[in-house]
Amino acid sequence: TARTDRREPPPNLLAARAAYVLRGNDTGSLVTAAPRLYPHMWSWDAAFISIGLAHLDVGRAVAELDTLFAAQWSGGMLPHIVFTEDGADEYFPGPDRWGTHELSKHAPRDPLTSGICQPPVHAIAVGRLLEIARRGGAVDRGEAEGFVRRSWPKLYAWHRWLAEHRDPGGEGLLAVVHGWESGMDNSPRWDSAYAGVRPGADLPPYVRRDLRLVADAGMRPSDAEYDRYLWLVEEMRRVGYDPDRVVATSSFLVGDVFLTAIFAVACDVLAELGEEFGEPATQIAALRGWARRSRAAVAATVDPATGLARDRDFRSGAWIGTRTIAGFAPLLCGGLDRAAERALLSILDGPDWCGNPELTAALVPSTSPADDAFRPRQYWRGPQWPVMGWLFGWSFARRGWAERAERHRVEGLRLCSDGAFAEYYHPLTGEPLGSFDQSWTAAVVLDWLC
Ligand code: 9WN
């Protein structure tokens, strides 16, 4: 079968290649998300990258997150992109188009950043980094522990910002104001909400740069999608990136169940670190409260008809039931009753998802092959993303499901055994797609192997 076709290099060779990719993408103070397509630091990429770096050099891993935290906005938001000077003309939209340094009183002037955020996986990364460092000697341990002490208040401020500014319904389902914030830009999850975004005639003209850098433009979002992406940026510019005005005025406002599940579990991880390191009890209690509220909000999105979790369009009030990876959000954070959780696990193992015999590797595809929206080569509309496999595997291990976690590790390595470290893979053929030498792919492979 397809699953046994692939010849696998010895693990130490794959690990060496992964290390080489991370070193190659390292500018000194940050590792770019990918060599050509993404010549800057991305927020959630940096978190996963720091986990990979921790296996090579704990000091360098810590420096990566320090670079990200140095770009934190004064209100607490961690921006989705930290721009490098070298890449400024290479990626669109760059710092000029965002203009955050001129328009927002919260944005830093140096470094320059975008004006939105990405899923809060950072506390998870810090926890993992600490675990890895503690396997080493006293120097690594000391370095990581010092880092936890100095980054904890920044992580707390970041979580507080999300809880205070991104919970428009007041029930813990956190909202995104742009598909880019979800990290799953063109997922069919967002199609109906984007249909309500009408780019104005005064949308300033622009030239895309991404299309030159992938083998097939059909893997990337369409021009019509990009017009909407840029229109949302325009709307945010007009309110000076003020977080509450953005939520009040954005024509895109969707409760993101996947981001919310990440937030819930990351709040718990941060609370645990806070307990160990003697952080203020009131802040730890706040984190526990946000975790509880968001966990319950995730559970409340489950569609009784399909058993899958759903996003919610706050503008139209509609639930979004497309069968995407986000449907499994409750597995990341827990909170379902036993029967509902069992049902969700059996959907995961079933023929519409990981149990589909056509898959090269049994990892969750971004969209179900059984859904009409499934496009196996197109970005978040079908391909498998190794980094998402890592996130599920990590969650399974945390939830005590060691066998499932191990299965995910093996399947993730099967997908990545070609050594391309692709951004995403064709789920039915295993073809590497998007950017190659993608840093977070190399990072999770290292964590799987070391
Ligand atoms: C927009 C860097 C990022 C990832 C996202 C992924 C993609 C950017 C783009 O690349 O998004 O933020 O230009 O397509 O969707 O998850 O963080 O790897």
Tab-separated table of C-alpha atoms and ligand atoms in Angstrom:
chain	number	residue	atom	x	y	z
A	1	THR	CA	0.000	0.000	0.000
A	2	ALA	CA	0.962	3.661	-0.248
A	3	ARG	CA	1.932	3.612	3.388
A	4	THR	CA	4.945	1.367	2.896
A	5	ASP	CA	6.251	2.816	-0.373
A	6	ARG	CA	8.417	5.506	1.034
A	7	ARG	CA	12.084	4.734	1.682
A	8	GLU	CA	13.137	6.262	4.944
A	9	PRO	CA	16.579	7.717	5.606
A	10	PRO	CA	18.198	6.679	8.895
A	11	PRO	CA	16.806	8.900	11.678
A	12	ASN	CA	20.160	10.457	12.460
A	13	LEU	CA	20.492	11.635	8.850
A	14	LEU	CA	17.009	13.163	8.965
A	15	ALA	CA	17.824	14.897	12.271
A	16	ALA	CA	21.063	16.241	10.814
A	17	ARG	CA	19.174	17.615	7.822
A	18	ALA	CA	16.587	19.219	10.078
A	19	ALA	CA	19.338	20.898	12.103
A	20	TYR	CA	20.915	22.107	8.869
A	21	VAL	CA	17.613	23.697	7.784
A	22	LEU	CA	17.277	25.584	11.063
A	23	ARG	CA	20.880	26.770	10.921
A	24	GLY	CA	20.441	27.769	7.288
A	25	ASN	CA	17.387	29.894	8.048
A	26	ASP	CA	19.020	31.541	11.071
A	27	THR	CA	19.787	35.246	10.565
A	28	GLY	CA	21.540	35.396	13.956
A	29	SER	CA	18.742	36.841	16.063
A	30	LEU	CA	15.858	34.988	14.457
A	31	VAL	CA	15.129	31.983	12.298
A	32	THR	CA	12.982	32.994	9.328
A	33	ALA	CA	9.856	30.892	8.800
A	34	ALA	CA	11.225	29.744	5.428
A	35	PRO	CA	14.170	30.725	3.232
A	36	ARG	CA	12.385	32.566	0.402
A	37	LEU	CA	8.609	32.636	0.815
A	38	TYR	CA	8.664	33.826	4.437
A	39	PRO	CA	11.802	35.902	5.141
A	40	HIS	CA	10.609	37.160	8.570
A	41	MET	CA	9.675	35.814	12.013
A	42	TRP	CA	6.115	34.563	12.437
A	43	SER	CA	4.675	34.354	15.922
A	44	TRP	CA	3.481	30.771	16.138
A	45	ASP	CA	6.277	29.525	13.882
A	46	ALA	CA	8.800	31.024	16.335
A	47	ALA	CA	7.260	29.052	19.190
A	48	PHE	CA	7.590	25.720	17.371
A	49	ILE	CA	11.027	26.685	16.044
A	50	SER	CA	12.269	27.306	19.584
A	51	ILE	CA	11.354	23.717	20.474
A	52	GLY	CA	13.522	22.420	17.631
A	53	LEU	CA	16.352	24.801	18.524
A	54	ALA	CA	16.270	23.604	22.140
A	55	HIS	CA	17.561	20.236	20.936
A	56	LEU	CA	20.551	21.951	19.328
A	57	ASP	CA	21.340	24.848	21.647
A	58	VAL	CA	19.182	25.949	24.580
A	59	GLY	CA	20.676	29.442	24.564
A	60	ARG	CA	19.746	29.898	20.928
A	61	ALA	CA	16.208	28.612	21.568
A	62	VAL	CA	15.758	31.130	24.368
A	63	ALA	CA	17.113	33.933	22.155
A	64	GLU	CA	14.484	33.115	19.544
A	65	LEU	CA	11.616	33.715	21.938
A	66	ASP	CA	13.367	36.751	23.425
A	67	THR	CA	13.355	38.231	19.914
A	68	LEU	CA	9.621	37.649	19.644
A	69	PHE	CA	8.891	39.046	23.104
A	70	ALA	CA	10.963	42.142	22.324
A	71	ALA	CA	8.353	42.887	19.640
A	72	GLN	CA	5.384	42.548	22.023
A	73	TRP	CA	2.951	45.465	21.777
A	74	SER	CA	2.543	47.626	24.862
A	75	GLY	CA	-0.982	46.302	25.454
A	76	GLY	CA	0.281	42.692	25.502
A	77	MET	CA	-0.384	41.465	21.959
A	78	LEU	CA	2.305	39.326	20.352
A	79	PRO	CA	2.311	40.405	16.691
A	80	HIS	CA	1.960	37.788	13.978
A	81	ILE	CA	5.035	38.972	12.053
A	82	VAL	CA	8.277	40.517	13.291
A	83	PHE	CA	9.880	42.003	10.194
A	84	THR	CA	13.541	41.611	9.322
A	85	GLU	CA	15.204	44.421	7.394
A	86	ASP	CA	16.582	42.091	4.755
A	87	GLY	CA	13.215	40.583	3.932
A	88	ALA	CA	11.275	43.867	3.897
A	89	ASP	CA	10.910	43.990	0.116
A	90	GLU	CA	10.617	40.258	-0.341
A	91	TYR	CA	7.292	39.568	1.359
A	92	PHE	CA	3.948	41.243	0.848
A	93	PRO	CA	2.335	42.784	2.856
A	94	GLY	CA	5.471	44.216	4.421
A	95	PRO	CA	5.933	46.846	7.151
A	96	ASP	CA	4.915	49.794	4.957
A	97	ARG	CA	1.588	48.300	4.043
A	98	TRP	CA	0.833	47.523	7.692
A	99	GLY	CA	2.126	50.892	8.903
A	100	THR	CA	1.657	49.896	12.539
A	101	HIS	CA	4.575	52.027	13.743
A	102	GLU	CA	2.876	55.159	12.397
A	103	LEU	CA	-0.730	54.351	13.161
A	104	SER	CA	-0.794	52.539	16.511
A	105	LYS	CA	0.300	53.866	19.863
A	106	HIS	CA	0.860	50.298	21.091
A	107	ALA	CA	3.155	49.039	18.312
A	108	PRO	CA	6.941	49.097	18.650
A	109	ARG	CA	9.020	51.284	16.291
A	110	ASP	CA	11.874	48.852	16.354
A	111	PRO	CA	11.421	46.101	15.317
A	112	LEU	CA	8.582	46.717	12.873
A	113	THR	CA	5.641	44.330	13.122
A	114	SER	CA	2.305	43.436	11.553
A	115	GLY	CA	-0.877	44.493	13.358
A	116	ILE	CA	-2.630	41.187	14.125
A	117	CYS	CA	-1.796	38.081	16.166
A	118	GLN	CA	-1.627	34.287	15.802
A	119	PRO	CA	-2.601	31.322	18.023
A	120	PRO	CA	-1.075	31.441	21.527
A	121	VAL	CA	1.129	28.336	21.419
A	122	HIS	CA	3.994	30.149	23.161
A	123	ALA	CA	3.472	28.916	26.718
A	124	ILE	CA	3.349	25.380	25.322
A	125	ALA	CA	6.714	25.986	23.659
A	126	VAL	CA	8.234	27.450	26.808
A	127	GLY	CA	7.082	24.422	28.811
A	128	ARG	CA	8.544	22.043	26.248
A	129	LEU	CA	11.783	23.999	26.035
A	130	LEU	CA	12.164	23.713	29.802
A	131	GLU	CA	11.583	19.961	29.675
A	132	ILE	CA	14.227	19.543	26.972
A	133	ALA	CA	16.731	21.770	28.806
A	134	ARG	CA	16.282	19.806	32.019
A	135	ARG	CA	17.476	16.690	30.248
A	136	GLY	CA	20.818	18.476	29.755
A	137	GLY	CA	23.376	19.818	32.206
A	138	ALA	CA	23.207	22.541	34.844
A	139	VAL	CA	24.003	25.333	32.369
A	140	ASP	CA	21.083	24.466	30.073
A	141	ARG	CA	18.797	24.058	33.023
A	142	GLY	CA	19.825	27.387	34.527
A	143	GLU	CA	19.405	29.152	31.208
A	144	ALA	CA	15.912	27.766	30.660
A	145	GLU	CA	14.768	28.434	34.210
A	146	GLY	CA	16.020	32.023	34.055
A	147	PHE	CA	14.137	32.402	30.809
A	148	VAL	CA	10.880	31.088	32.305
A	149	ARG	CA	11.198	33.669	35.103
A	150	ARG	CA	11.711	36.585	32.759
A	151	SER	CA	9.178	35.534	30.119
A	152	TRP	CA	6.324	34.542	32.442
A	153	PRO	CA	5.030	38.126	32.928
A	154	LYS	CA	5.141	38.668	29.157
A	155	LEU	CA	3.209	35.489	28.508
A	156	TYR	CA	0.720	36.465	31.175
A	157	ALA	CA	0.237	39.894	29.562
A	158	TRP	CA	-0.298	38.198	26.199
A	159	HIS	CA	-2.950	35.847	27.584
A	160	ARG	CA	-4.649	38.696	29.439
A	161	TRP	CA	-4.796	40.711	26.211
A	162	LEU	CA	-6.571	37.831	24.467
A	163	ALA	CA	-9.013	37.342	27.344
A	164	GLU	CA	-9.782	41.067	27.583
A	165	HIS	CA	-9.897	42.081	23.938
A	166	ARG	CA	-10.859	38.972	21.996
A	167	ASP	CA	-13.846	37.558	23.815
A	168	PRO	CA	-16.680	39.578	22.254
A	169	GLY	CA	-19.349	37.085	23.326
A	170	GLY	CA	-18.054	37.073	26.914
A	171	GLU	CA	-18.183	33.283	27.084
A	172	GLY	CA	-14.605	32.383	26.303
A	173	LEU	CA	-14.844	31.687	22.554
A	174	LEU	CA	-11.989	33.893	21.316
A	175	ALA	CA	-12.398	35.770	18.062
A	176	VAL	CA	-10.084	36.412	15.141
A	177	VAL	CA	-10.384	39.535	13.000
A	178	HIS	CA	-8.482	38.076	10.046
A	179	GLY	CA	-7.998	34.545	8.689
A	180	TRP	CA	-4.235	35.100	9.063
A	181	GLU	CA	-4.746	35.248	12.826
A	182	SER	CA	-5.974	31.670	12.835
A	183	GLY	CA	-2.755	30.591	11.107
A	184	MET	CA	-4.998	28.711	8.651
A	185	ASP	CA	-5.381	31.550	6.170
A	186	ASN	CA	-7.569	30.121	3.410
A	187	SER	CA	-9.190	27.234	5.271
A	188	PRO	CA	-12.747	26.631	4.077
A	189	ARG	CA	-13.640	27.424	7.691
A	190	TRP	CA	-13.431	31.078	6.680
A	191	ASP	CA	-15.146	31.036	3.275
A	192	SER	CA	-18.584	32.113	4.462
A	193	ALA	CA	-17.186	34.862	6.702
A	194	TYR	CA	-14.975	36.145	3.874
A	195	ALA	CA	-18.015	36.235	1.609
A	196	GLY	CA	-19.220	39.077	3.845
A	197	VAL	CA	-15.977	41.047	3.372
A	198	ARG	CA	-16.453	43.480	0.481
A	199	PRO	CA	-13.224	45.170	-0.587
A	200	GLY	CA	-13.838	48.880	-1.196
A	201	ALA	CA	-13.011	50.569	-4.483
A	202	ASP	CA	-10.398	52.524	-2.526
A	203	LEU	CA	-8.346	49.416	-1.687
A	204	PRO	CA	-4.814	50.632	-2.501
A	205	PRO	CA	-3.234	48.619	-5.318
A	206	TYR	CA	-0.650	45.964	-4.497
A	207	VAL	CA	1.551	43.286	-6.048
A	208	ARG	CA	1.674	39.787	-4.568
A	209	ARG	CA	5.098	38.258	-4.108
A	210	ASP	CA	4.171	34.775	-2.933
A	211	LEU	CA	3.117	33.427	-6.329
A	212	ARG	CA	6.650	33.600	-7.762
A	213	LEU	CA	7.937	31.388	-5.003
A	214	VAL	CA	5.834	28.240	-5.206
A	215	ALA	CA	5.955	25.679	-7.998
A	216	ASP	CA	2.239	26.033	-8.707
A	217	ALA	CA	0.196	29.173	-7.956
A	218	GLY	CA	-2.827	26.939	-7.397
A	219	MET	CA	-1.353	25.873	-4.037
A	220	ARG	CA	-1.745	29.433	-2.700
A	221	PRO	CA	-4.858	31.508	-1.974
A	222	SER	CA	-6.531	33.203	-4.980
A	223	ASP	CA	-6.347	36.910	-5.895
A	224	ALA	CA	-9.963	37.399	-4.810
A	225	GLU	CA	-8.988	36.008	-1.400
A	226	TYR	CA	-5.982	38.329	-1.233
A	227	ASP	CA	-8.169	41.375	-1.967
A	228	ARG	CA	-10.206	40.505	1.107
A	229	TYR	CA	-7.099	39.866	3.220
A	230	LEU	CA	-5.802	43.314	2.270
A	231	TRP	CA	-9.141	44.994	2.748
A	232	LEU	CA	-9.227	43.824	6.363
A	233	VAL	CA	-5.780	45.341	6.882
A	234	GLU	CA	-7.154	48.580	5.433
A	235	GLU	CA	-10.052	48.525	7.896
A	236	MET	CA	-7.635	48.065	10.810
A	237	ARG	CA	-5.392	50.875	9.623
A	238	ARG	CA	-8.419	53.183	9.645
A	239	VAL	CA	-8.984	52.620	13.378
A	240	GLY	CA	-5.281	52.834	14.210
A	241	TYR	CA	-5.134	49.172	15.273
A	242	ASP	CA	-6.972	50.008	18.485
A	243	PRO	CA	-7.909	46.510	19.698
A	244	ASP	CA	-11.480	47.255	20.724
A	245	ARG	CA	-12.241	49.430	17.704
A	246	VAL	CA	-10.885	46.689	15.469
A	247	VAL	CA	-13.274	44.171	17.036
A	248	ALA	CA	-16.134	46.677	16.765
A	249	THR	CA	-15.541	47.583	13.114
A	250	SER	CA	-13.873	44.655	11.324
A	251	SER	CA	-16.100	43.099	8.689
A	252	PHE	CA	-14.576	39.745	9.695
A	253	LEU	CA	-15.126	38.598	13.293
A	254	VAL	CA	-15.206	34.862	13.897
A	255	GLY	CA	-15.012	32.809	17.073
A	256	ASP	CA	-12.060	30.501	16.307
A	257	VAL	CA	-12.556	27.213	18.116
A	258	PHE	CA	-9.052	25.925	17.370
A	259	LEU	CA	-7.304	29.051	18.671
A	260	THR	CA	-9.598	28.956	21.706
A	261	ALA	CA	-8.634	25.359	22.496
A	262	ILE	CA	-4.956	26.266	22.221
A	263	PHE	CA	-5.575	29.209	24.554
A	264	ALA	CA	-7.282	26.987	27.135
A	265	VAL	CA	-4.481	24.449	27.309
A	266	ALA	CA	-1.772	27.126	27.107
A	267	CYS	CA	-3.377	28.926	30.075
A	268	ASP	CA	-3.098	25.703	32.063
A	269	VAL	CA	0.532	25.216	31.072
A	270	LEU	CA	1.306	28.808	32.037
A	271	ALA	CA	-0.499	28.399	35.363
A	272	GLU	CA	1.534	25.251	36.105
A	273	LEU	CA	4.770	27.083	35.321
A	274	GLY	CA	3.575	29.964	37.488
A	275	GLU	CA	2.973	27.626	40.415
A	276	GLU	CA	6.391	26.077	40.092
A	277	PHE	CA	8.174	29.413	39.796
A	278	GLY	CA	6.239	31.224	42.517
A	279	GLU	CA	4.360	33.725	40.338
A	280	PRO	CA	1.496	35.815	41.849
A	281	ALA	CA	-1.441	33.694	42.999
A	282	THR	CA	-4.019	36.138	41.609
A	283	GLN	CA	-2.532	35.837	38.122
A	284	ILE	CA	-2.416	32.056	38.350
A	285	ALA	CA	-6.070	32.072	39.403
A	286	ALA	CA	-6.931	34.327	36.453
A	287	LEU	CA	-5.234	31.890	34.067
A	288	ARG	CA	-7.145	28.962	35.560
A	289	GLY	CA	-10.375	30.923	35.159
A	290	TRP	CA	-9.694	31.730	31.497
A	291	ALA	CA	-8.785	28.086	30.860
A	292	ARG	CA	-12.055	26.891	32.389
A	293	ARG	CA	-14.143	29.386	30.500
A	294	SER	CA	-12.520	28.753	27.128
A	295	ARG	CA	-12.551	24.982	27.597
A	296	ALA	CA	-16.290	25.112	28.259
A	297	ALA	CA	-16.758	27.398	25.251
A	298	VAL	CA	-14.945	24.886	23.017
A	299	ALA	CA	-17.129	22.033	24.275
A	300	ALA	CA	-20.256	24.118	23.677
A	301	THR	CA	-19.463	24.471	19.962
A	302	VAL	CA	-19.808	20.734	19.265
A	303	ASP	CA	-22.463	20.035	16.663
A	304	PRO	CA	-24.760	17.325	18.041
A	305	ALA	CA	-25.412	16.141	14.485
A	306	THR	CA	-21.771	15.595	13.436
A	307	GLY	CA	-19.906	15.421	16.766
A	308	LEU	CA	-17.361	17.979	15.498
A	309	ALA	CA	-16.492	21.335	17.070
A	310	ARG	CA	-17.403	24.465	15.107
A	311	ASP	CA	-16.341	28.062	14.655
A	312	ARG	CA	-18.929	30.780	15.012
A	313	ASP	CA	-19.345	33.835	12.830
A	314	PHE	CA	-19.966	36.668	15.301
A	315	ARG	CA	-21.130	38.994	12.531
A	316	SER	CA	-23.869	36.754	11.126
A	317	GLY	CA	-24.405	34.568	14.208
A	318	ALA	CA	-23.994	31.430	12.056
A	319	TRP	CA	-22.163	28.270	13.116
A	320	ILE	CA	-19.510	27.075	10.666
A	321	GLY	CA	-19.727	23.348	10.138
A	322	THR	CA	-17.181	22.661	7.359
A	323	ARG	CA	-15.283	19.477	8.180
A	324	THR	CA	-11.808	20.782	8.918
A	325	ILE	CA	-9.038	19.995	11.388
A	326	ALA	CA	-10.650	22.554	13.736
A	327	GLY	CA	-13.435	20.062	14.397
A	328	PHE	CA	-11.017	18.191	16.671
A	329	ALA	CA	-10.200	21.228	18.822
A	330	PRO	CA	-11.736	19.659	21.979
A	331	LEU	CA	-9.097	16.919	21.855
A	332	LEU	CA	-6.417	19.578	22.378
A	333	CYS	CA	-7.888	21.024	25.559
A	334	GLY	CA	-10.342	18.431	26.915
A	335	GLY	CA	-13.683	19.396	28.406
A	336	LEU	CA	-16.075	17.050	26.615
A	337	ASP	CA	-17.986	14.409	28.535
A	338	ARG	CA	-16.745	10.855	28.053
A	339	ALA	CA	-19.309	9.843	25.452
A	340	ALA	CA	-18.753	12.926	23.290
A	341	GLU	CA	-14.989	12.540	23.528
A	342	ARG	CA	-15.146	8.867	22.541
A	343	ALA	CA	-17.361	9.778	19.612
A	344	LEU	CA	-14.905	12.456	18.482
A	345	LEU	CA	-11.967	10.037	18.735
A	346	SER	CA	-13.780	7.485	16.645
A	347	ILE	CA	-14.504	10.139	13.983
A	348	LEU	CA	-10.770	10.933	14.040
A	349	ASP	CA	-9.888	7.265	13.537
A	350	GLY	CA	-12.614	6.731	10.952
A	351	PRO	CA	-12.555	6.688	7.140
A	352	ASP	CA	-13.275	10.401	6.681
A	353	TRP	CA	-10.108	11.323	8.571
A	354	CYS	CA	-6.989	9.472	9.777
A	355	GLY	CA	-8.473	6.060	9.074
A	356	ASN	CA	-8.802	6.829	5.359
A	357	PRO	CA	-6.757	4.034	3.713
A	358	GLU	CA	-5.699	6.380	0.888
A	359	LEU	CA	-3.626	8.595	3.179
A	360	THR	CA	0.168	8.388	2.948
A	361	ALA	CA	0.391	9.021	6.682
A	362	ALA	CA	-2.358	8.830	9.284
A	363	LEU	CA	-2.221	12.480	10.337
A	364	VAL	CA	-5.207	14.839	10.411
A	365	PRO	CA	-5.586	16.535	7.004
A	366	SER	CA	-6.458	20.251	7.144
A	367	THR	CA	-9.819	19.447	5.505
A	368	SER	CA	-11.571	16.083	5.422
A	369	PRO	CA	-11.063	14.163	2.155
A	370	ALA	CA	-14.790	13.405	2.409
A	371	ASP	CA	-15.800	17.086	2.387
A	372	ASP	CA	-16.770	18.915	-0.828
A	373	ALA	CA	-14.304	21.657	0.095
A	374	PHE	CA	-11.339	19.204	0.046
A	375	ARG	CA	-8.488	20.303	-2.298
A	376	PRO	CA	-5.489	18.025	-1.669
A	377	ARG	CA	-2.813	20.414	-3.020
A	378	GLN	CA	-4.158	23.713	-1.811
A	379	TYR	CA	-2.668	25.092	1.384
A	380	TRP	CA	-5.209	24.801	4.248
A	381	ARG	CA	-7.908	23.245	2.053
A	382	GLY	CA	-6.691	19.651	2.306
A	383	PRO	CA	-2.935	19.129	2.721
A	384	GLN	CA	-1.428	17.750	5.904
A	385	TRP	CA	0.751	20.108	7.935
A	386	PRO	CA	3.457	18.313	9.967
A	387	VAL	CA	3.382	21.020	12.609
A	388	MET	CA	-0.306	20.352	13.266
A	389	GLY	CA	0.561	16.667	13.657
A	390	TRP	CA	3.047	17.684	16.336
A	391	LEU	CA	0.438	19.774	18.154
A	392	PHE	CA	-2.034	16.910	18.292
A	393	GLY	CA	0.687	14.463	19.348
A	394	TRP	CA	1.806	16.801	22.140
A	395	SER	CA	-1.789	17.221	23.318
A	396	PHE	CA	-2.396	13.484	23.268
A	397	ALA	CA	0.701	12.904	25.399
A	398	ARG	CA	-0.423	15.591	27.840
A	399	ARG	CA	-3.855	14.031	28.071
A	400	GLY	CA	-2.281	10.682	28.964
A	401	TRP	CA	-2.870	8.983	25.610
A	402	ALA	CA	0.684	7.747	25.152
A	403	GLU	CA	-0.117	5.260	22.424
A	404	ARG	CA	-1.914	7.830	20.284
A	405	ALA	CA	0.912	10.309	20.806
A	406	GLU	CA	3.451	7.729	19.676
A	407	ARG	CA	1.367	6.858	16.629
A	408	HIS	CA	1.301	10.518	15.644
A	409	ARG	CA	5.069	10.748	16.003
A	410	VAL	CA	5.599	7.725	13.758
A	411	GLU	CA	3.104	8.966	11.169
A	412	GLY	CA	4.575	12.480	11.258
A	413	LEU	CA	8.018	11.073	10.595
A	414	ARG	CA	6.645	8.964	7.768
A	415	LEU	CA	5.290	12.104	6.117
A	416	CYS	CA	8.543	14.022	6.579
A	417	SER	CA	10.940	11.197	5.741
A	418	ASP	CA	11.584	12.665	2.264
A	419	GLY	CA	13.784	15.301	3.931
A	420	ALA	CA	12.155	18.200	2.008
A	421	PHE	CA	10.760	19.713	5.231
A	422	ALA	CA	7.843	20.958	3.208
A	423	GLU	CA	5.361	23.457	4.538
A	424	TYR	CA	2.550	20.985	3.783
A	425	TYR	CA	2.068	17.622	2.062
A	426	HIS	CA	-0.431	16.102	-0.367
A	427	PRO	CA	-2.314	13.736	1.933
A	428	LEU	CA	-2.947	11.099	-0.738
A	429	THR	CA	0.443	10.985	-2.464
A	430	GLY	CA	2.823	12.394	0.144
A	431	GLU	CA	4.089	14.964	-2.372
A	432	PRO	CA	5.872	17.846	-0.604
A	433	LEU	CA	4.077	21.160	-1.301
A	434	GLY	CA	4.368	24.903	-0.647
A	435	SER	CA	7.695	26.085	0.653
A	436	PHE	CA	10.584	23.660	1.250
A	437	ASP	CA	13.051	23.872	4.145
A	438	GLN	CA	10.220	25.319	6.221
A	439	SER	CA	11.637	25.979	9.689
A	440	TRP	CA	8.748	24.737	11.826
A	441	THR	CA	8.625	21.477	9.889
A	442	ALA	CA	12.332	20.924	10.592
A	443	ALA	CA	11.777	21.874	14.237
A	444	VAL	CA	9.012	19.364	14.878
A	445	VAL	CA	10.950	16.628	13.100
A	446	LEU	CA	13.847	17.289	15.473
A	447	ASP	CA	11.531	17.074	18.452
A	448	TRP	CA	10.099	13.806	17.133
A	449	LEU	CA	13.579	12.333	16.678
A	450	CYS	CA	15.512	13.593	19.690
B	1	9WN	C1	0.407	34.766	6.411
B	1	9WN	C2	4.556	31.371	8.159
B	1	9WN	C3	3.050	31.480	8.018
B	1	9WN	C4	2.299	30.556	8.994
B	1	9WN	C5	0.811	30.468	8.678
B	1	9WN	C6	0.651	30.100	7.212
B	1	9WN	C7	1.357	31.125	6.312
B	1	9WN	C8	1.249	33.600	5.874
B	1	9WN	C9	1.214	33.644	4.362
B	1	9WN	O1	2.734	31.180	6.655
B	1	9WN	O2	0.722	32.388	6.455
B	1	9WN	O3	0.555	34.891	7.783
B	1	9WN	O4	1.750	34.600	3.803
B	1	9WN	O5	0.653	32.762	3.734
B	1	9WN	O6	-0.698	29.998	6.873
B	1	9WN	O7	0.205	29.518	9.504
B	1	9WN	O8	2.452	31.024	10.307
B	1	9WN	O9	4.965	30.028	8.079
